[in-house]
Amino acid sequence: MYKFVIDMMGSDNGPKGLIKAIDEFSKIHQDIFFYLVGKVDEFDVFKDRENFKLIQADDVISMDDNPIASLKRNESSMIKAIKTYKEEKADCIISAGSTGAYLTAATFLVGRIKGIKRPGLVTPFPTMIKNKSVVLLDIGANNLNTVEELVQFAFMGRVYTKYVLGIENPKSYLLSNGTEDHKGTNLIQDTNKKLREIKFENFVGNIEGRHVLDGEADLVITDGFSGNLFLKTCEGVFGIVSKLLKQGFKKNLKTKMGYLLSHSVIDNIKETFNYKKVGAAMLLGIDGYVIKAHGNSDFEGFTGALNVSLSSVKNQINTKIKEELNISDESR
Amino acid sequence: MYKFVIDMMGSDNGPKGLIKAIDEFSKIHQDIFFYLVGKVDEFDVFKDRENFKLIQADDVISMDDNPIASLKRNESSMIKAIKTYKEEKADCIISAGSTGAYLTAATFLVGRIKGIKRPGLVTPFPTMIKNKSVVLLDIGANNLNTVEELVQFAFMGRVYTKYVLGIENPKSYLLSNGTEDHKGTNLIQDTNKKLREIKFENFVGNIEGRHVLDGEADLVITDGFSGNLFLKTCEGVFGIVSKLLKQGFKKNLKTKMGYLLSHSVIDNIKETFNYKKVGAAMLLGIDGYVIKAHGNSDFEGFTGALNVSLSSVKNQINTKIKEELNISDESR
C-alpha cells in the first residue's frame, strides 16, 4: 500500500479543488493511504473514510513568507506534512504552497540525494506534436546555478525522461540564446563544454527558446531563472492568444458562426497546451518524492499532481538516479 | 537631407526584399540620400537613380564568423558600410547581418556614448492591446550584464520610450521570476534595489514573463540573455499556435467553412503580433544611429527597419540620452 501525504492548505484557490481531486483519485486507486494535513474543518468530508487520516495544522505558510523563517513554523500545514512524510515513512508528499518555502523545508528536513548539490524542479511540457512531451529542468527551484549543478540536472533529467516518459534514449539539449556551442552566458558555454567532454549520452547541443516546444527535444536543461522565464513566457503567450481568440469570435454574427463550425480547432490547441493538466513538478535531487503542485491548483491541476506523484513513486525515480549517479561518478 | 548607409548583404534572404523596401521608401522620403554597400551587381537597379550611391564590397560576414576577427575584414559589406557611415557623417546605418559582429564593429569603429558601459539592443514589442507597444532592452546584445549596465539600460530605455513611442512617463519594470522586489538572480535583486534607491522615475517593480505583453508595462529592462530568451520564446509560441491553427482549419469541410467565416479573428491576432512589421532593433548606447534589421529581413521587415531608423534619427534619441545621462549623473 502506498502512503501519500498532502498539504491541503497550499493552493491559492483553497482546498475545494484538492478535495474533489483526492476523492476521485482515491476511488480509482484503493491501494493508497492518505494523510491530509491542514485545517481539518475544511476537508472533514474525509473524516470517516477508510484509508484516510486527517491531521490538524492551524498555521498556513503564505507565498510572501520568508522560506528560512518558515522552517520553524511547526504548526503550519507544510512543515507538519513534511514531518508526517518522514515519520510515517510515506511514499510521497504533495504541496501547492510557496515554492521557496517548500524547497527549503524539503532540503533541510528530507535532505538531498548524496552528492547532489541542488535540487531542481522538473516537469514535462506539452509540445506541438500531440502526446509528445519535453522535459524541462530546472523550472524555478534555483536562481543561480553552477556548471556542476546543471550537469547533475542533465543526469537526473535523463533518468526522469527515461522512466516517467518512457523514452529510451532522450535527445537532450541545453537552453541558450543560439544553437552554436559557443553561444550563451559563461555558465551555459561551460556546461556545454562539460557535457561534450563527459560525452553525455545523446546530448545534441544548445536549443533556442523558440524550438523547445517543436517536439524535437526530449529533455532541455536550464538554470532555474531561465527555465522559469521560459515557462512563464509560454503561459503568458498562450493566455494572450486564448483571450484574443475568445474576444474575436464574439465580435459579430459571422465570427460567432465561424466559431460554431471550427471551435474544435481551437479546443484542440487549448487541450494540447493545457498546462493545468500536468499540474505538478517534482523536486528532483531531494532524497524523497516531493511533488510541488501548481500554486493555483484546482480539480484538474491537482488530479495531474496526484498522477505525477504516483508515476514518480511507481517508477522509483530516485533509486534509478542513485544508480545512474554511481555510474556517472566513475566516468567523471 | 538625411544620409542612410545600408549593408545590402546581411539578410539570410538575400538583398531582394531590401531592394523593394528601399525602392518604395525612397519614393516616399525624397529627402534621404542612400549609400548602398555590397555586391553592386545584385542591386544595380539603383545605379542611375538620384540620391543613391552604390559602393562595391566583395566580402560578406556570415552568422558563424567570429565577431572580433570580422573587424579586420575591410572588404566586407558590414565593415565597409560602417566606415562609410563614419566618413560620410551619415545619419544612420542599417544592417541585417550577424548581431555579434555588428555590435563589436559598431563599438570599436563608432564608439559608445561617453559613460555608457555596454550598448543594448532595444525594440518595441506588440502587446495584446491594439496599437500599444512595450519597449524591451536588452534583447540580445549582451550575454552577461552588471547592475550599472542595467541601470543605464533603464535610463536609455526611458528616453527611447518617451521619444520614439511618445509616452510621457513610461511605466517601467524589471524582468524577473516573481513580482516581489527580492525575487530574481543577484543581478536582478541588486538592480531592483538600485532603481529604488535612485528613485528611478515611474519604476513599478519586477514583472514576470507572462505579463510583459499584457499592455500594462511601457518599458521592461532585462539582461541580454534573458531578453533574448523572452523574445525567442514569444516568437516560438506564436509560431506554434499559428501552425496549429493552419493545420486545424484544413481538417475538414466544416472547419474550412468555419475559417471562411472567422478568419478575420485569426488575421487580426497575426497582425497584432507580427514581429516582422517592427523589423529592427537599435543599438542603444552607441554614439550613432546603428540599426540592426532582422536576420531574415524581407520586404515587410526591412520597411519596418527603415521606419525605425528614420524615427530614431528624427527624434535625435542620442542627443536626448546624453542630456538625460548628465541629469542622472548628478542625481547619483
XYZ file of C-alpha atoms in Angstrom:
664
model
C 0.000 0.000 0.000
C 1.297 3.450 -0.966
C 1.212 6.301 1.533
C 0.554 9.844 0.235
C 0.919 12.905 2.466
C -0.888 16.025 1.246
C -0.584 19.617 2.445
C -4.219 20.678 1.994
C -3.702 24.429 2.524
C -1.194 25.438 -0.148
C -3.402 26.307 -3.119
C -4.394 29.917 -3.832
C -7.843 28.547 -4.626
C -8.301 26.880 -1.256
C -8.777 23.142 -0.635
C -12.011 22.700 -2.647
C -10.392 21.552 -5.898
C -7.975 19.355 -3.947
C -10.828 17.642 -2.120
C -12.615 16.741 -5.347
C -9.377 15.541 -6.956
C -8.404 13.401 -3.957
C -11.916 11.993 -3.689
C -11.963 10.775 -7.291
C -8.336 9.661 -7.258
C -8.820 7.649 -4.058
C -11.740 5.787 -5.623
C -9.621 4.727 -8.592
C -6.532 3.910 -6.520
C -7.711 1.986 -3.500
C -4.169 0.913 -2.689
C -3.247 4.372 -1.413
C -3.469 5.635 2.155
C -3.824 9.414 2.503
C -2.555 11.659 5.289
C -4.265 15.034 4.821
C -2.698 17.904 6.756
C -4.266 21.302 7.445
C -7.383 22.880 8.904
C -9.346 19.657 9.249
C -12.686 21.503 9.360
C -12.212 22.458 5.753
C -11.891 18.882 4.477
C -13.804 16.832 7.033
C -15.665 15.013 4.241
C -12.839 12.500 4.538
C -13.251 12.120 8.322
C -14.680 8.652 8.469
C -13.344 7.375 5.198
C -11.238 4.263 5.069
C -7.581 4.817 4.106
C -7.618 8.415 5.331
C -6.043 10.114 8.309
C -6.682 13.822 8.905
C -4.007 15.772 10.765
C -4.789 19.185 12.221
C -2.423 22.093 11.456
C -3.551 25.584 12.456
C -0.981 27.645 10.578
C -0.549 28.262 6.825
C 2.682 29.438 5.150
C 1.903 32.057 2.519
C 3.684 32.919 -0.739
C 5.227 36.030 0.828
C 6.658 34.326 3.914
C 10.407 34.039 4.191
C 11.456 30.456 3.364
C 14.077 30.150 6.097
C 11.819 31.632 8.780
C 9.015 29.293 7.652
C 11.150 26.302 8.644
C 10.359 26.897 12.291
C 6.615 27.047 11.865
C 5.922 23.579 13.193
C 2.180 24.172 13.291
C 1.989 25.075 9.603
C 0.378 22.563 7.249
C 3.501 22.423 5.062
C 6.046 21.722 7.786
C 3.683 19.340 9.574
C 3.076 17.500 6.296
C 6.801 17.116 5.651
C 7.331 15.829 9.173
C 4.431 13.386 8.759
C 6.006 12.224 5.493
C 9.206 11.405 7.358
C 7.672 9.898 10.490
C 5.255 7.707 8.579
C 7.898 6.712 6.036
C 5.383 7.713 3.390
C 5.950 7.327 -0.333
C 5.405 10.913 -1.378
C 4.370 14.352 -0.264
C 2.444 16.922 -2.291
C 2.022 20.638 -1.624
C 0.752 23.544 -3.727
C 2.310 26.065 -1.332
C 5.208 28.520 -1.728
C 7.981 27.025 -3.889
C 10.711 28.745 -1.890
C 9.480 27.556 1.497
C 8.798 24.044 0.196
C 12.227 23.734 -1.413
C 13.951 24.981 1.726
C 11.940 22.756 4.043
C 12.404 19.685 1.834
C 16.147 20.296 1.599
C 16.541 20.696 5.372
C 14.033 18.150 6.612
C 14.182 15.427 3.958
C 17.677 16.068 2.637
C 19.286 15.776 -0.756
C 20.391 12.637 -2.524
C 24.034 12.110 -1.576
C 26.282 14.007 -3.964
C 23.528 16.215 -5.413
C 24.387 19.892 -4.965
C 20.985 21.465 -5.576
C 17.546 20.034 -6.300
C 15.771 21.162 -9.462
C 12.083 21.361 -10.334
C 11.297 19.070 -13.239
C 8.143 18.868 -15.323
C 7.061 17.562 -18.709
C 5.751 20.238 -21.130
C 3.293 19.641 -23.962
C 4.750 20.197 -27.442
C 3.191 20.919 -30.805
C 3.242 17.210 -31.573
C 0.251 15.561 -29.967
C 1.013 13.351 -26.944
C 4.719 14.213 -27.186
C 6.196 15.976 -24.163
C 9.508 17.625 -23.487
C 11.032 17.518 -20.006
C 12.464 20.763 -18.625
C 14.548 21.346 -15.521
C 15.139 23.436 -13.532
C 11.944 25.456 -13.970
C 12.345 27.567 -10.880
C 13.832 25.951 -7.788
C 17.048 27.957 -8.210
C 18.032 31.499 -9.075
C 21.633 30.810 -9.892
C 23.274 27.548 -10.807
C 26.789 26.256 -11.342
C 28.113 24.068 -14.148
C 28.207 21.098 -11.792
C 24.559 21.609 -10.855
C 23.479 21.831 -14.498
C 25.380 18.639 -15.314
C 23.595 16.947 -12.410
C 20.281 18.256 -13.745
C 21.191 16.604 -17.041
C 21.788 13.217 -15.384
C 18.674 13.416 -13.222
C 16.575 14.749 -16.097
C 17.691 11.886 -18.298
C 16.552 9.332 -15.721
C 13.222 11.136 -15.293
C 12.629 11.310 -19.057
C 13.574 7.672 -19.490
C 11.390 6.241 -16.744
C 8.473 8.667 -16.377
C 8.054 9.398 -20.091
C 9.399 6.055 -21.273
C 11.862 7.492 -23.793
C 14.752 5.074 -24.124
C 17.499 7.471 -25.197
C 16.283 11.058 -24.691
C 17.555 13.724 -27.138
C 18.991 16.258 -24.716
C 19.635 19.979 -25.154
C 20.847 22.997 -23.224
C 18.668 26.131 -23.318
C 20.647 29.041 -24.790
C 20.407 32.111 -26.998
C 21.833 30.386 -30.045
C 22.392 26.847 -31.275
C 26.166 27.093 -31.657
C 28.238 25.621 -28.807
C 29.875 28.960 -28.017
C 26.561 30.778 -27.515
C 25.155 31.766 -24.120
C 26.320 33.022 -20.746
C 29.594 31.716 -19.328
C 27.554 29.197 -17.353
C 25.913 27.844 -20.494
C 29.151 27.832 -22.507
C 30.987 25.962 -19.768
C 28.146 23.490 -19.247
C 28.036 22.780 -22.973
C 31.777 22.135 -22.901
C 31.475 19.843 -19.866
C 28.609 17.815 -21.373
C 30.667 17.352 -24.561
C 33.723 16.418 -22.528
C 31.990 13.717 -20.500
C 30.205 12.573 -23.683
C 26.775 12.915 -22.079
C 24.564 10.432 -23.891
C 22.597 11.847 -26.807
C 23.475 15.455 -25.953
C 22.653 17.272 -29.176
C 23.701 20.789 -28.197
C 22.087 24.157 -27.483
C 18.461 24.931 -28.236
C 16.756 28.323 -28.508
C 13.511 29.141 -26.706
C 11.660 29.178 -29.996
C 12.303 25.488 -30.683
C 11.766 23.903 -27.249
C 8.107 23.101 -27.966
C 8.636 21.878 -31.534
C 8.586 18.272 -30.344
C 12.150 17.517 -31.408
C 13.789 17.696 -27.978
C 13.028 15.178 -25.218
C 14.973 16.900 -22.445
C 16.036 20.529 -22.025
C 18.460 21.563 -19.291
C 18.384 25.109 -17.957
C 19.210 27.135 -14.877
C 16.214 27.890 -12.655
C 15.905 31.566 -13.562
C 15.886 30.966 -17.325
C 13.660 27.908 -17.013
C 11.132 29.847 -15.005
C 11.242 32.726 -17.503
C 10.634 30.263 -20.332
C 7.720 28.609 -18.507
C 6.002 31.856 -17.625
C 6.532 33.409 -21.054
C 4.900 30.367 -22.667
C 1.988 30.559 -20.250
C 1.656 34.275 -20.959
C 1.607 33.989 -24.730
C -0.841 31.060 -24.731
C -3.034 33.059 -22.360
C -2.971 36.117 -24.613
C -3.795 34.170 -27.764
C -6.598 32.398 -25.938
C -8.084 35.693 -24.695
C -7.831 37.364 -28.101
C -9.484 34.394 -29.818
C -12.334 34.500 -27.315
C -12.839 38.244 -27.787
C -12.504 37.958 -31.551
C -15.052 35.215 -32.071
C -17.642 37.168 -30.080
C -17.345 40.136 -32.440
C -20.322 39.586 -34.750
C -22.735 37.008 -36.064
C -20.348 35.878 -38.804
C -17.450 35.190 -36.440
C -19.822 33.519 -33.970
C -20.990 31.148 -36.701
C -17.389 30.601 -37.702
C -16.654 29.614 -34.137
C -19.504 27.112 -34.060
C -18.084 25.401 -37.120
C -14.441 25.464 -36.166
C -14.181 25.552 -32.379
C -12.787 22.014 -32.445
C -9.592 23.536 -33.876
C -9.258 25.991 -31.012
C -10.283 23.420 -28.394
C -7.677 21.066 -29.727
C -4.880 23.627 -29.341
C -6.098 24.593 -25.880
C -6.188 20.945 -24.905
C -2.689 20.324 -26.277
C -1.198 23.213 -24.320
C -3.213 22.776 -21.167
C -0.536 23.301 -18.539
C -3.014 22.602 -15.790
C -3.323 19.003 -16.876
C 0.301 18.411 -15.940
C -0.290 20.300 -12.730
C 2.868 19.458 -10.863
C 6.629 19.403 -10.816
C 8.867 17.077 -8.849
C 11.752 18.348 -6.727
C 14.414 16.199 -8.333
C 17.508 15.682 -6.208
C 15.686 15.504 -2.869
C 16.039 12.066 -1.289
C 12.307 11.525 -1.321
C 9.290 12.041 -3.536
C 8.494 15.704 -3.032
C 5.924 16.998 -5.505
C 5.084 20.656 -5.993
C 1.558 21.197 -7.307
C 0.680 24.394 -9.191
C 0.157 27.408 -6.902
C -3.400 27.843 -8.115
C -4.288 24.181 -8.223
C -7.889 23.340 -8.984
C -9.535 19.954 -9.544
C -7.866 19.353 -12.904
C -4.456 20.607 -11.792
C -4.406 18.615 -8.589
C -5.539 15.470 -10.361
C -2.478 15.973 -12.563
C -0.332 16.376 -9.452
C -1.654 13.126 -7.971
C -0.928 11.292 -11.205
C 2.604 12.706 -11.489
C 3.236 11.666 -7.884
C 2.057 8.134 -8.404
C 4.062 7.784 -11.571
C 7.270 9.038 -9.897
C 6.767 6.706 -6.950
C 5.892 3.673 -9.067
C 8.898 4.242 -11.316
C 11.197 4.657 -8.308
C 12.945 7.572 -9.980
C 15.249 8.234 -7.044
C 16.566 4.680 -6.953
C 17.354 4.990 -10.654
C 19.033 8.356 -10.118
C 21.276 6.899 -7.441
C 22.244 4.021 -9.723
C 22.897 6.425 -12.584
C 24.986 8.755 -10.427
C 27.249 5.930 -9.337
C 27.914 5.092 -12.943
C 28.452 8.697 -13.852
C 30.663 9.268 -10.822
C 33.060 6.673 -12.168
C 33.017 8.095 -15.680
C 33.904 11.581 -14.464
C 18.896 65.918 -46.279
C 19.297 62.697 -44.285
C 22.003 60.205 -45.202
C 21.288 56.464 -44.755
C 24.001 53.820 -45.141
C 22.763 50.289 -45.783
C 24.658 46.989 -45.674
C 22.861 45.210 -48.522
C 24.307 41.727 -47.870
C 23.279 40.904 -44.291
C 19.871 39.252 -44.728
C 19.540 35.469 -44.854
C 17.024 36.029 -47.635
C 19.454 37.974 -49.818
C 19.042 41.574 -50.972
C 15.755 41.160 -52.887
C 13.409 42.193 -50.077
C 15.739 45.035 -49.122
C 15.728 46.364 -52.690
C 11.939 46.523 -52.838
C 11.719 48.118 -49.387
C 14.353 50.756 -50.194
C 12.752 51.465 -53.552
C 9.341 52.213 -52.032
C 10.756 54.003 -49.002
C 12.938 56.258 -51.171
C 9.909 57.331 -53.206
C 8.040 58.403 -50.082
C 11.062 60.029 -48.437
C 12.785 62.044 -51.115
C 14.867 63.881 -48.530
C 17.067 60.832 -47.924
C 20.343 60.014 -49.665
C 21.239 56.299 -49.708
C 24.676 54.703 -49.650
C 24.177 51.043 -50.540
C 27.144 48.791 -49.748
C 27.709 45.258 -51.058
C 27.926 43.283 -54.277
C 26.709 46.088 -56.529
C 25.699 43.670 -59.287
C 22.942 42.388 -57.062
C 21.252 45.766 -56.600
C 22.224 47.714 -59.707
C 18.606 48.763 -60.217
C 19.609 51.792 -58.171
C 22.661 52.560 -60.370
C 21.480 55.681 -62.074
C 18.934 56.780 -59.531
C 19.148 60.200 -57.977
C 20.050 60.239 -54.259
C 21.830 56.877 -54.475
C 25.461 55.896 -54.302
C 26.425 52.257 -54.719
C 29.631 51.094 -53.028
C 31.258 47.800 -54.013
C 32.199 45.324 -51.226
C 33.280 41.831 -52.294
C 33.178 40.105 -48.916
C 30.228 39.127 -46.691
C 30.437 38.395 -42.948
C 28.320 35.364 -42.079
C 26.434 34.493 -38.881
C 29.115 31.965 -37.917
C 32.109 34.273 -38.309
C 33.957 35.312 -35.189
C 32.968 38.903 -34.305
C 36.465 40.059 -33.339
C 38.098 38.509 -36.401
C 35.407 40.086 -38.587
C 36.595 43.539 -37.542
C 39.578 43.276 -39.881
C 37.562 42.324 -42.943
C 37.704 45.730 -44.576
C 36.251 44.432 -47.830
C 33.130 43.062 -46.150
C 29.871 44.897 -46.735
C 29.303 45.375 -42.998
C 32.690 46.891 -42.138
C 32.720 48.977 -45.313
C 29.231 50.233 -44.528
C 30.238 51.266 -41.000
C 33.288 53.047 -42.358
C 31.164 54.798 -44.973
C 28.790 55.848 -42.210
C 31.664 57.498 -40.373
C 33.410 59.051 -43.367
C 30.240 60.478 -44.840
C 28.994 61.641 -41.433
C 25.775 59.861 -42.271
C 22.693 59.885 -40.064
C 22.259 56.174 -39.634
C 23.455 52.764 -40.676
C 21.343 49.625 -41.095
C 22.461 46.008 -41.345
C 20.648 42.667 -41.122
C 23.952 40.841 -40.598
C 25.371 38.953 -37.592
C 24.428 40.692 -34.330
C 27.717 39.804 -32.673
C 29.896 41.129 -35.492
C 27.759 44.239 -35.882
C 27.812 45.020 -32.168
C 31.571 44.531 -31.988
C 32.256 46.580 -35.105
C 29.925 49.395 -34.026
C 31.501 49.506 -30.568
C 35.058 49.645 -31.951
C 34.514 51.793 -35.030
C 31.722 54.151 -33.976
C 32.232 54.052 -30.209
C 29.927 54.234 -27.231
C 28.249 57.292 -25.811
C 30.571 58.657 -23.137
C 29.892 56.937 -19.814
C 27.853 54.081 -21.283
C 29.368 50.730 -20.326
C 27.624 48.442 -22.809
C 25.186 49.070 -25.635
C 21.846 47.246 -25.566
C 19.505 46.214 -28.351
C 16.159 47.933 -27.949
C 12.900 47.248 -29.735
C 9.200 47.877 -29.246
C 7.048 44.715 -28.928
C 3.372 44.463 -29.803
C 1.080 43.791 -26.817
C -2.404 42.365 -26.505
C -3.795 45.890 -26.552
C -4.047 47.104 -30.111
C -1.520 49.758 -31.125
C 0.101 49.640 -27.686
C 3.750 48.584 -27.614
C 6.143 47.719 -24.832
C 9.834 48.565 -25.154
C 12.323 45.859 -24.182
C 16.063 46.091 -23.754
C 18.496 44.407 -23.915
C 17.089 41.767 -26.272
C 20.395 40.167 -27.119
C 23.435 42.406 -27.469
C 24.890 41.042 -24.226
C 25.309 37.686 -22.528
C 26.052 38.975 -19.073
C 25.312 42.386 -17.618
C 26.140 44.255 -14.438
C 23.827 46.314 -12.227
C 25.339 49.513 -13.607
C 24.641 48.389 -17.163
C 21.030 47.512 -16.380
C 20.517 50.891 -14.711
C 21.927 52.530 -17.835
C 19.540 50.435 -19.955
C 16.728 51.811 -17.807
C 17.763 55.426 -18.466
C 18.311 54.877 -22.188
C 15.142 52.835 -22.496
C 13.123 55.542 -20.820
C 14.361 58.127 -23.342
C 13.621 55.771 -26.236
C 10.116 55.019 -24.953
C 9.425 58.696 -24.366
C 10.547 59.983 -27.729
C 10.083 57.114 -30.165
C 6.798 55.856 -28.690
C 5.673 59.226 -27.371
C 4.861 58.007 -23.851
C 5.371 60.889 -21.453
C 6.130 58.964 -18.253
C 6.767 55.289 -19.124
C 5.723 52.668 -16.560
C 8.983 50.781 -16.129
C 9.641 47.238 -14.928
C 12.471 44.788 -14.412
C 12.069 41.284 -15.905
C 12.241 38.673 -13.127
C 10.833 35.363 -11.916
C 8.458 36.979 -9.450
C 6.910 40.394 -8.807
C 8.307 40.850 -5.303
C 11.410 43.048 -5.011
C 13.505 40.214 -3.567
C 12.840 37.847 -6.478
C 15.381 37.031 -9.180
C 19.090 36.447 -9.598
C 21.514 38.539 -7.557
C 21.823 40.820 -10.586
C 18.073 41.430 -10.700
C 17.750 41.835 -6.924
C 20.586 44.360 -6.828
C 19.282 46.251 -9.860
C 15.843 46.472 -8.284
C 17.439 47.856 -5.117
C 19.481 50.378 -7.086
C 16.498 51.602 -9.130
C 14.521 52.076 -5.886
C 17.483 53.842 -4.282
C 17.916 56.379 -7.091
C 14.126 56.729 -7.292
C 14.073 55.898 -10.984
C 11.016 57.660 -12.362
C 7.877 55.521 -12.540
C 9.736 52.305 -11.738
C 6.917 49.978 -10.727
C 8.967 46.892 -9.844
C 9.544 43.389 -11.185
C 7.440 41.824 -13.905
C 7.126 38.152 -14.863
C 7.413 36.927 -18.440
C 3.723 36.099 -18.510
C 2.685 39.747 -18.056
C 5.112 41.592 -20.336
C 2.708 41.557 -23.295
C -0.423 42.414 -21.293
C -0.133 46.057 -22.331
C 0.359 47.377 -18.801
C 4.130 47.948 -18.971
C 5.684 50.585 -21.237
C 9.315 49.630 -20.640
C 10.878 46.365 -19.480
C 14.561 46.184 -18.526
C 16.419 42.888 -18.798
C 19.876 41.463 -19.294
C 20.639 40.393 -22.858
C 20.442 36.654 -22.261
C 17.028 36.766 -20.578
C 15.702 39.348 -23.039
C 16.731 37.184 -25.956
C 15.178 34.111 -24.335
C 11.935 36.035 -23.826
C 11.897 37.290 -27.437
C 12.567 33.889 -28.966
C 10.121 32.070 -26.693
C 7.369 34.504 -27.725
C 8.231 34.031 -31.395
C 8.212 30.273 -30.897
C 4.846 30.076 -29.201
C 3.171 32.428 -31.695
C 4.677 30.351 -34.478
C 3.350 27.106 -32.999
C -0.159 28.454 -32.470
C -0.176 29.851 -35.978
C 0.929 26.500 -37.482
C -1.600 24.503 -35.439
C -4.427 26.849 -36.443
C -3.479 26.492 -40.098
C -3.357 22.687 -39.873
C -6.555 22.559 -37.851
C -8.693 24.659 -40.158
C -7.709 22.497 -43.118
C -9.029 19.380 -41.393
C -12.464 19.040 -42.959
C -15.223 20.912 -44.777
C -16.773 22.154 -41.552
C -13.571 23.671 -40.209
C -12.800 25.119 -43.632
C -16.167 26.879 -43.668
C -15.571 27.996 -40.111
C -12.312 29.534 -41.265
C -14.013 31.412 -44.100
C -16.401 32.993 -41.627
C -13.939 33.773 -38.864
C -10.504 34.191 -40.421
C -10.667 37.905 -39.586
C -10.197 36.878 -35.939
C -7.041 34.915 -36.705
C -5.728 37.535 -39.137
C -6.226 40.177 -36.511
C -4.131 38.300 -33.942
C -1.456 37.553 -36.523
C -1.377 41.212 -37.497
C -1.151 42.336 -33.866
C 1.799 40.066 -33.140
C 3.557 40.491 -36.440
C 7.156 40.831 -35.308
C 8.296 41.406 -38.848
C 6.467 44.706 -39.006
C 8.771 46.100 -36.343
C 11.687 44.549 -38.180
C 14.548 46.190 -36.373
C 16.251 46.990 -33.119
C 18.507 49.937 -32.363
C 21.892 49.518 -30.698
C 21.241 51.937 -27.882
C 24.366 53.308 -26.234
C 26.437 53.539 -29.405
C 27.293 57.140 -30.263
C 25.498 56.930 -33.572
C 22.331 55.555 -35.089
C 23.144 51.893 -35.590
C 20.089 49.838 -36.527
C 20.016 46.045 -36.606
C 17.426 44.674 -39.014
C 16.026 41.164 -38.518
C 18.368 38.418 -39.709
C 15.828 37.147 -42.197
C 14.613 40.543 -43.361
C 12.183 40.571 -46.235
C 10.283 43.466 -47.803
C 7.978 43.966 -44.823
C 10.709 43.549 -42.221
C 13.149 45.876 -43.913
C 10.456 48.517 -44.434
C 10.000 48.346 -40.674
C 13.749 48.749 -40.200
C 13.812 51.832 -42.436
C 10.931 53.365 -40.489
C 12.540 52.645 -37.096
C 15.764 54.211 -38.373
C 14.079 57.362 -39.586
C 12.132 57.714 -36.375
C 15.270 57.325 -34.201
C 17.158 59.846 -36.316
C 14.320 62.378 -36.437
C 13.810 62.135 -32.686
C 17.539 62.545 -32.051
C 17.422 59.834 -29.389
C 21.145 60.022 -28.694
C 21.099 63.735 -28.012
C 18.278 63.138 -25.543
C 20.168 60.262 -23.914
C 23.204 62.450 -23.404
C 21.076 65.173 -21.824
C 19.350 62.590 -19.608
C 22.621 60.997 -18.512
C 24.012 64.329 -17.393
C 20.985 64.830 -15.211
C 21.145 61.310 -13.874
C 24.884 61.549 -13.278
C 24.242 64.397 -10.872
C 21.430 62.595 -9.124
C 23.599 59.556 -8.448
